[in-house]
C-alpha cells in the first residue's frame, strides 16, 4: 500500500538534500491560522480567540526521545496559543492499551489518543473514536491516509511511516570479527551468524533477543516463507500450521544452543529501556526494530548500532507501516480543539523540527521536503533504513475487528514454549482455541 507513497517521498527527499529546503507557512486547517514571523510556526486561533482556558488531555507511548520531543512541541503550541494547555499521560508500550481500555470503559479517555493499527478497527466498532476527516491532509499521500480509515472515514491520522527490520551492535560484531547482517541476508545467513557469534561470545552472552513471543516476528517469518499474511480477507486468523510449528521448533533449538536469550532474560526484556533491553544492556547482539526507533536507540549509545533487514526466505519478511496515529475521543467535548491541534502537529514546520523522526518519517510531503536537508545523522540512518526495505516490503494490513488484544494472549502461549511447558504442537492447539474465541467475540 505504501510502496508508491514512499518512492514518491524518497524522490522528494533526495531533491531536498540537493537543493535548499523550502519552508511552509501554515496548515490551512479547520481553524483560523497565521504565521509567527519569529518562529515560522503556525499560530492557531481556536474559535474567535475569546474563549477561556482550554485543557486538552493527551496520551502516547514511546521512548524517552519521543517523550522529550513531544513535550517540546506541546510547549510550543501553548506558547502560540496561551489559552490552551495540556494534561499529558505517557508511558512505554507495555500496558498502554490496557490502561486506555479501562479509561474508555469508564468514559474518561483522553481527548487526544496515540493509536496503533492493531486497535483502530476495534475502537471504531465500539464508537470510541471521532471523525478526523476535516483535518488538513492535502500533503499526505492518499494511500497512506487510507490506513487510518474505516468505511471511508478517517478515524486515525498517520503520524509517520516506518519499516520493520533489525538492529545489531556493530561494535561487538566488529570486535568478534563476524560478517555483519545486511539488507539482503537470508534465514541461512541468520542461523550461520547465530552459530558463529555464539562460539565467540561464550556462555553468558547471547546472539539474538528472543522475540518469538512477539506476533510481529512470526508474521514476518510467514511472509518470508511465501505463506501470506496471518489474517485472511474475511478477517479470520490464517496462521499456517506447518510453518508455525517449523518456526517454533527452530526457535526452541536456538534457545537450547544459547543463541537466543534464555526465558528469564526474555521475560524481563523491554525494548529501548536502558536497563532492560537485552541488546542495549549487552546480553544480546541483535533484535527486530522499526526504522522510526533508530533515533531512540542511537541516543542511548551513540555510534554503536547498525541496521539490517529481517532475513529473507522465498520473499522478504519486513513491511512498511504507519508508525502510529493520532485519534480523538468520540466522547470528548473538545473534539474541535483536538482536531485543530492535530492539524498543527502534522503540518507545522517548527513542530516538525522539534519532533524529528521520533514517530517515523513525516507524513506531509511538504514537511519532508522542508526538513530533510537538516536531518541529524540518526535521522539520515532512519531514512536509509526505509529506502533499503521499501523495494521488497510486504503489504501492510490493519488487524481485523476483534483482534486488537490477540497478540497479548498469543505472547502468553508462546512463553509456555519458551519455559518448556508446551511443545510447539501443543501450543498450536491452544492457539486454535484462542483464535476460535476471538472469532466468536468478533461476531
XYZ file of C-alpha atoms in Angstrom:
443
model
C 0.000 0.000 0.000
C 2.798 2.410 0.907
C 5.434 1.495 -1.695
C 4.217 4.128 -4.168
C 3.989 6.725 -1.398
C 7.496 6.079 -0.139
C 9.054 6.046 -3.620
C 7.435 9.429 -4.213
C 8.588 10.868 -0.874
C 12.064 9.390 -1.267
C 12.380 11.313 -4.532
C 11.357 14.465 -2.705
C 13.907 13.650 -0.031
C 16.767 13.327 -2.488
C 15.717 16.532 -4.223
C 15.554 18.403 -0.930
C 19.016 17.260 0.077
C 20.444 18.620 -3.177
C 18.648 21.957 -3.143
C 17.966 24.343 -0.293
C 14.842 23.236 1.533
C 11.779 25.427 1.334
C 9.680 26.146 4.407
C 5.909 26.131 4.662
C 3.710 28.882 6.019
C 0.778 27.186 7.674
C -1.790 24.491 7.883
C -4.932 25.849 6.288
C -6.903 23.576 8.617
C -10.332 23.913 10.167
C -9.384 26.960 12.249
C -8.049 30.438 11.531
C -4.254 30.442 11.241
C -1.412 32.920 10.930
C 2.366 32.610 10.768
C 4.585 33.713 13.648
C 7.425 35.505 11.833
C 9.877 34.937 14.696
C 9.468 31.142 14.766
C 7.975 30.452 11.300
C 5.391 28.434 13.222
C 1.654 28.484 12.685
C -0.386 30.244 15.339
C -3.804 28.665 15.643
C -6.738 30.664 16.937
C -9.356 28.339 18.376
C -12.825 29.687 17.695
C -12.819 33.501 17.798
C -9.994 33.603 20.341
C -12.223 34.948 23.095
C -12.931 31.664 24.877
C -11.432 30.908 28.272
C -8.764 28.401 29.156
C -8.820 25.041 27.374
C -7.085 21.971 28.758
C -6.575 19.053 26.391
C -5.693 15.642 27.767
C -3.312 13.705 25.540
C -1.710 10.266 25.784
C 1.079 8.475 23.917
C 3.613 5.675 24.317
C 7.248 5.601 23.308
C 10.885 6.153 24.173
C 12.346 8.993 26.214
C 13.402 10.715 22.983
C 9.768 10.711 21.780
C 8.538 11.957 25.146
C 11.010 14.839 25.180
C 10.277 15.879 21.589
C 6.511 15.729 22.123
C 6.699 17.801 25.293
C 8.647 20.477 23.412
C 6.006 20.518 20.668
C 3.225 20.874 23.247
C 5.091 23.752 24.893
C 5.405 25.495 21.522
C 1.680 25.046 20.855
C 0.828 26.596 24.231
C 3.238 29.463 23.549
C 1.418 30.155 20.294
C -1.999 29.586 21.889
C -1.740 30.702 25.548
C -5.311 29.677 26.345
C -4.534 26.019 25.508
C -2.654 23.773 27.932
C -2.135 20.019 28.045
C -2.518 17.316 30.638
C -0.131 14.610 29.451
C -0.155 10.860 30.011
C 2.734 8.908 28.553
C 4.333 5.526 29.113
C 6.124 2.660 27.420
C 4.242 0.289 25.139
C 3.597 -2.336 27.816
C 0.241 -1.740 29.480
C -0.628 1.302 27.348
C -3.726 -0.197 25.741
C -4.774 -1.957 28.951
C -4.948 1.432 30.642
C -6.695 3.019 27.648
C -9.322 0.258 27.635
C -10.115 0.924 31.300
C -10.317 4.676 30.680
C -12.577 4.187 27.662
C -14.903 1.862 29.570
C -15.143 4.417 32.376
C -15.831 7.247 29.915
C -12.725 9.251 30.821
C -10.324 8.511 27.971
C -8.010 11.394 26.953
C -9.147 13.894 24.323
C -6.227 13.008 22.034
C -5.019 9.409 21.787
C -1.949 7.941 20.162
C -3.398 4.918 18.357
C -1.934 1.756 16.852
C -3.108 -0.035 13.701
C -3.900 -3.179 15.708
C -6.645 -1.355 17.611
C -8.197 1.040 15.085
C -10.971 -1.300 13.925
C -11.803 -2.357 17.485
C -12.122 1.182 18.836
C -14.137 2.362 15.839
C -16.533 -0.605 16.130
C -17.250 0.460 19.721
C -17.877 4.086 18.753
C -14.857 5.353 20.695
C -13.025 7.357 18.004
C -14.108 10.639 16.421
C -14.104 11.659 12.752
C -10.880 13.395 11.679
C -11.903 13.991 8.059
C -11.826 17.791 8.463
C -8.101 17.857 9.320
C -5.943 19.257 6.510
C -4.272 16.287 4.798
C -3.651 17.841 1.402
C 0.057 16.941 1.603
C -0.499 13.382 2.862
C -0.457 10.639 0.242
C -3.966 9.135 -0.119
C -2.667 5.563 0.133
C -1.100 6.337 3.497
C -4.212 8.160 4.693
C -6.249 5.085 3.784
C -4.531 3.151 6.581
C -6.462 5.157 9.171
C -9.866 4.920 7.500
C -12.762 2.654 8.398
C -15.677 2.578 5.938
C -14.217 5.605 4.184
C -13.990 7.795 7.302
C -10.671 8.967 8.808
C -10.616 7.855 12.432
C -6.826 7.624 12.808
C -4.425 10.081 11.237
C -0.992 8.558 10.463
C 1.930 10.424 12.011
C 4.800 8.730 10.210
C 5.816 5.745 8.166
C 8.276 3.104 9.372
C 9.956 -0.032 8.075
C 10.448 -3.272 10.001
C 13.983 -4.646 10.154
C 16.746 -5.384 12.640
C 19.310 -3.552 14.744
C 22.667 -5.020 15.771
C 25.583 -3.904 17.912
C 28.250 -3.127 15.319
C 30.938 -2.664 17.984
C 30.519 -6.252 19.190
C 30.227 -7.625 15.641
C 33.478 -5.916 14.605
C 35.254 -6.984 17.789
C 34.297 -10.626 17.200
C 35.338 -10.454 13.550
C 31.903 -11.510 12.279
C 30.351 -10.812 8.906
C 27.713 -8.216 9.700
C 23.986 -8.691 8.998
C 22.789 -6.783 5.943
C 19.721 -5.837 3.947
C 19.793 -8.955 1.770
C 20.657 -11.735 4.212
C 18.679 -14.976 4.288
C 17.472 -17.273 7.051
C 20.503 -19.487 6.408
C 22.727 -16.434 6.889
C 20.846 -15.649 10.098
C 21.362 -19.135 11.518
C 25.035 -19.206 10.480
C 25.602 -15.801 12.069
C 23.994 -17.031 15.278
C 26.199 -20.126 15.425
C 29.424 -18.248 14.649
C 28.680 -15.472 17.126
C 27.757 -17.848 19.951
C 31.033 -19.745 19.582
C 32.905 -16.494 20.233
C 30.600 -14.997 22.878
C 30.792 -17.761 25.471
C 28.190 -18.963 27.949
C 26.758 -15.796 29.493
C 26.125 -13.797 26.325
C 23.579 -14.433 23.567
C 23.203 -13.526 19.927
C 19.542 -12.632 19.428
C 16.988 -11.239 21.851
C 14.268 -13.910 21.865
C 11.248 -12.165 20.329
C 9.479 -15.335 19.225
C 6.539 -14.490 21.503
C 6.033 -11.246 19.589
C 3.443 -11.831 16.862
C 5.381 -9.389 14.666
C 8.238 -11.893 14.387
C 6.110 -14.813 13.304
C 4.144 -12.602 10.879
C 7.433 -11.668 9.217
C 8.511 -15.317 9.081
C 5.252 -16.472 7.477
C 5.519 -13.657 4.937
C 9.129 -14.644 4.172
C 8.087 -18.253 3.558
C 5.559 -17.139 0.939
C 2.528 -18.045 3.065
C 0.958 -14.603 3.131
C -0.482 -12.552 5.960
C -1.631 -14.080 9.260
C -5.229 -12.912 8.711
C -7.291 -13.665 5.605
C -9.622 -11.362 3.691
C -12.561 -12.455 5.872
C -10.779 -11.226 8.993
C -10.013 -14.728 10.287
C -6.701 -15.968 11.650
C -4.685 -17.619 8.897
C -1.523 -18.923 10.580
C -0.120 -21.788 8.527
C 0.248 -24.787 10.869
C 3.336 -26.394 9.308
C 5.123 -23.050 9.005
C 4.316 -22.067 12.585
C 5.482 -25.380 14.078
C 8.646 -25.247 11.958
C 9.376 -21.739 13.211
C 8.715 -22.508 16.885
C 10.723 -25.746 16.733
C 13.704 -23.873 15.308
C 13.377 -21.165 17.955
C 13.497 -23.827 20.672
C 16.667 -25.275 19.138
C 18.300 -21.829 19.075
C 17.256 -21.284 22.686
C 18.784 -24.597 23.737
C 22.025 -23.666 21.951
C 22.262 -20.348 23.792
C 21.814 -18.371 20.590
C 18.539 -16.858 21.830
C 18.281 -15.248 25.252
C 17.009 -17.647 27.967
C 13.436 -17.285 29.306
C 14.402 -15.408 32.472
C 16.086 -12.660 30.438
C 13.458 -12.745 27.723
C 10.513 -12.107 30.059
C 12.205 -9.068 31.610
C 13.272 -7.608 28.250
C 11.792 -4.183 27.486
C 12.529 -2.702 24.090
C 14.543 0.555 24.258
C 14.638 0.517 28.055
C 18.245 1.486 29.001
C 18.350 -1.124 31.778
C 16.093 -3.882 30.448
C 16.584 -4.002 26.670
C 18.799 -7.073 26.200
C 20.674 -5.553 23.255
C 21.292 -2.216 24.953
C 22.424 -3.823 28.200
C 24.804 -6.145 26.345
C 23.204 -9.570 26.839
C 22.414 -9.925 23.119
C 23.740 -8.559 19.830
C 20.582 -8.098 17.715
C 16.786 -7.762 17.748
C 13.996 -6.563 15.479
C 13.377 -2.810 15.295
C 11.314 -0.327 13.303
C 13.056 2.448 11.402
C 11.340 5.172 13.437
C 13.184 3.833 16.520
C 16.656 4.477 15.091
C 16.979 7.863 16.789
C 15.855 6.461 20.140
C 18.393 3.642 20.250
C 21.154 5.837 18.827
C 20.545 8.381 21.596
C 21.143 5.703 24.228
C 24.512 4.575 22.803
C 25.711 6.878 20.057
C 27.582 5.323 17.124
C 27.036 1.783 18.443
C 24.326 0.319 16.218
C 23.767 -0.538 12.582
C 20.678 -1.871 10.854
C 19.628 -4.714 8.582
C 16.535 -6.246 7.031
C 14.742 -9.187 8.566
C 16.005 -12.428 6.971
C 14.586 -13.467 3.604
C 13.094 -16.800 2.672
C 11.445 -17.088 -0.709
C 10.312 -13.486 -0.135
C 11.171 -10.526 2.085
C 9.773 -10.638 5.599
C 9.553 -6.959 6.536
C 6.933 -4.373 5.697
C 6.180 -0.660 5.816
C 3.516 0.574 8.210
C 2.159 3.775 9.657
C 4.334 4.101 12.729
C 1.311 5.236 14.764
C -1.692 7.567 14.596
C -3.420 10.391 16.404
C -7.080 9.735 17.123
C -9.623 11.715 19.124
C -12.006 10.525 21.795
C -15.518 10.390 20.323
C -16.940 11.205 23.774
C -14.755 14.274 24.276
C -16.401 17.703 24.498
C -13.262 19.215 22.933
C -13.141 17.378 19.631
C -12.810 20.530 17.518
C -9.948 21.818 19.652
C -8.280 18.410 19.448
C -8.583 18.374 15.654
C -7.071 21.853 15.457
C -4.068 20.649 17.433
C -3.618 17.522 15.281
C -3.784 19.665 12.138
C -0.973 21.828 13.519
C 1.029 18.804 14.677
C 1.308 17.224 11.228
C 1.529 20.389 9.131
C 3.570 22.945 11.063
C 7.282 23.234 10.092
C 8.514 24.234 13.543
C 6.638 21.363 15.175
C 8.261 19.052 12.625
C 11.733 20.319 13.567
C 11.106 19.539 17.219
C 9.609 16.105 16.529
C 12.229 14.918 14.032
C 11.649 11.245 13.230
C 10.522 10.212 16.708
C 7.284 8.971 15.141
C 8.727 7.954 11.808
C 9.319 9.805 8.563
C 6.809 12.718 8.430
C 3.596 12.059 6.509
C 3.424 15.535 4.967
C 5.384 15.674 1.704
C 5.829 19.429 2.201
C 7.302 18.931 5.668
C 9.529 16.124 4.405
C 10.945 18.328 1.677
C 11.481 21.265 4.034
C 13.158 19.333 6.836
C 15.222 16.647 5.133
C 18.275 18.822 4.485
C 18.685 19.382 8.221
C 18.296 15.760 9.347
C 20.633 14.523 12.053
C 22.899 11.528 11.340
C 20.390 9.298 13.161
C 17.511 10.618 11.050
C 19.542 10.006 7.900
C 20.125 6.420 9.046
C 16.394 6.043 9.558
C 15.695 7.242 6.021
C 18.345 4.879 4.635
C 16.715 2.042 6.580
C 13.390 2.887 4.892
C 14.986 3.165 1.461
C 16.609 -0.254 1.788
C 13.474 -2.103 2.957
C 10.930 -0.387 0.704
C 11.596 -2.106 -2.669
C 10.653 -5.579 -1.355
C 8.361 -4.556 1.506
C 5.287 -6.670 2.147
C 1.753 -5.277 2.134
C 0.604 -3.646 5.366
C -2.814 -4.586 6.757
C -4.713 -3.378 9.814
C -5.694 -6.059 12.301
C -9.330 -7.109 11.822
C -12.105 -6.131 14.206
C -11.949 -8.055 17.456
C -8.245 -8.926 17.309
C -6.719 -5.859 18.979
C -5.616 -7.818 22.058
C -4.826 -11.073 20.257
C -1.075 -10.504 20.308
C -1.112 -10.265 24.115
C -2.718 -13.697 24.524
C -0.510 -15.072 21.750
C 2.510 -13.959 23.773
C 1.351 -15.923 26.822
C 1.004 -19.105 24.765
C 4.461 -18.815 23.199
C 6.042 -18.039 26.562
C 4.958 -21.521 27.649
C 7.062 -22.941 24.809
C 9.988 -20.836 25.989
C 9.685 -22.235 29.518
C 9.233 -25.819 28.266
C 5.601 -26.098 29.391
C 4.248 -26.650 25.849
C 5.635 -28.319 22.768
C 5.108 -26.335 19.565
C 2.339 -28.810 18.622
C 0.559 -28.362 21.961
C 0.910 -24.607 21.701
C -0.607 -24.627 18.218
C -3.704 -26.417 19.540
C -4.051 -23.723 22.206
C -3.603 -21.111 19.509
C -6.527 -22.568 17.543
C -8.753 -22.462 20.621
C -7.741 -18.884 21.208
C -8.457 -17.947 17.585
C -11.930 -19.501 17.810
C -12.668 -17.438 20.897
C -11.563 -14.238 19.177
C -13.588 -15.084 16.073
C -16.699 -15.669 18.195
C -16.205 -12.373 20.047
C -15.688 -10.521 16.767
C -19.074 -11.708 15.541
